[in-house]
Amino acid sequence: AYGGPNGYQELIDDPEIDAIYNPLPNGLHYEWTMKALAAGKHVLLEKPSADTAEETRQMFDFAEKKGLVLLEAFHYRFHPAIQRVKAIIDSKELGAIKHISASLAIPKGMGPKTSDIRYNFTLGGGSLMDMGCYTLNVIRYLSSSNPTSVISAEHSIFTPVNSPVSFKPNIDRGTTAMLALPNNATASLKCDLAMPLKYGFIPPMPLVNATITLEGGEIEIYNFVMPTLYHSIKLTTKDANKKIKTTVEKVYTFADGKMEGKGEAWWTTYRFQLEAFVDRIKGRTPQTWVDREDSIANMHWIEQIYAKV
């Protein structure tokens, strides 16, 4: 066991440990990932990777220099459900993407308390950092592209009840943004740590979905972040007579989606991710991966959304 003021350092210095998981507050990701890499440890790094794209770049540069594995933990990417959605898009059977919307938001009362690290600027808090990094990542993943520009962005600033005069409002409780994508496509994202109650007392339903509008139809995946618990993939198309056809899929295994990959229906996104992480450490080819350029770009566009306002 490790504890006390030197507990983290003692852990990464332990010669019996090959890899560590860094789930610390965002503002501590860079410091302790660099220390773990310096100690020769592979790192599974919680998202978002760091406070800035430059910190992210430096961590990956150092990992490559040391010959170590560094993976940003966008766990949902390793689950067959989201990979099935991407396979449908990439098949071009529904034509080109016109718009992608992604939402991850929870009502007030379900989210973090006002003292939570997510509301602490010095620890890298903020809705866009915490939940919005998922929405941005899924837009980039499904479109196989990066935005070309941030068209607009709006932040709902966190202000606690009875805050002192000295309180500095510097954290977004919620963020919405509109992005331009290549080939005249667009995307929108919404994230919120505490959506306001309707009429002051009715909590809105949590938002955990992504919708992809294409030339020939629409795909909606509900609960793309934690699909093992429950999810659905709804595909809506129109035939030549403009008759609407809707099908619903549930893809808990790669076999369900007619794809190649190991796993059981009960595997969580974290289990799929861990299998890939271990495969890479052992020199095997993982089923999928989140590479350095992906992580750097995600952090870059988070910065661009913040800079828009």
C-alpha angles and dihedrals in degrees: 000000000000126000147138128058093317097042098110093048092047089052096052091043092055106113090208091065119083101177139016136203113224110206095155122132112291093253090061098047096092097046098048097037090054090048092049092049090048087055090054098255127142110233134217099195123202117235135291091047096219144325094280141021090242092057089049091051092050092051093052092045090053093046090053091047090053094043092240134139117249119180129178106223104238087150097178090067090069095056119097093231096070091037089056090054091050091048091056091050094045092050088067090218088132095039128234127345115260101175141354124198123188128184134185113169138138131198126256109276095034094066133072124306118254090257092056121122089243088072094048114098096196090055093052097260130163138111094259091051094047108034102003093063086069094050092048092045095051091050091052093043097049094043093045087223147083123246116266092212145345106252096188141342135189129189129201102213120224113240117168121222113268091010115179122252088252092060112124113211101216105133128084113228088187137006136193124187141175117214134193115227130193120280094033093294123138138204137199131198135192129189130169134170093198117016110199117260117253112250086358096288113045113089115220119233115271114258115225105149145107125205124196118197113199135177092262104033149320136278122200123186116193117207098007091167100057104018095156090072092051137317143160134203111207117194118194122187139162124225127217090280091051091250110155118234122190127190129177126208133187114198113189095152134031088246089059089060095041090247135129119255145099127257146093130253091252094055112115123221086257092057092051089049094048091052090055092046092052091044090056093047090050092051094253124130111257120223089244137347145201104227132203096262090052092053094044092049093049091054091045092056092046086058091048092053091050090047093053094075 
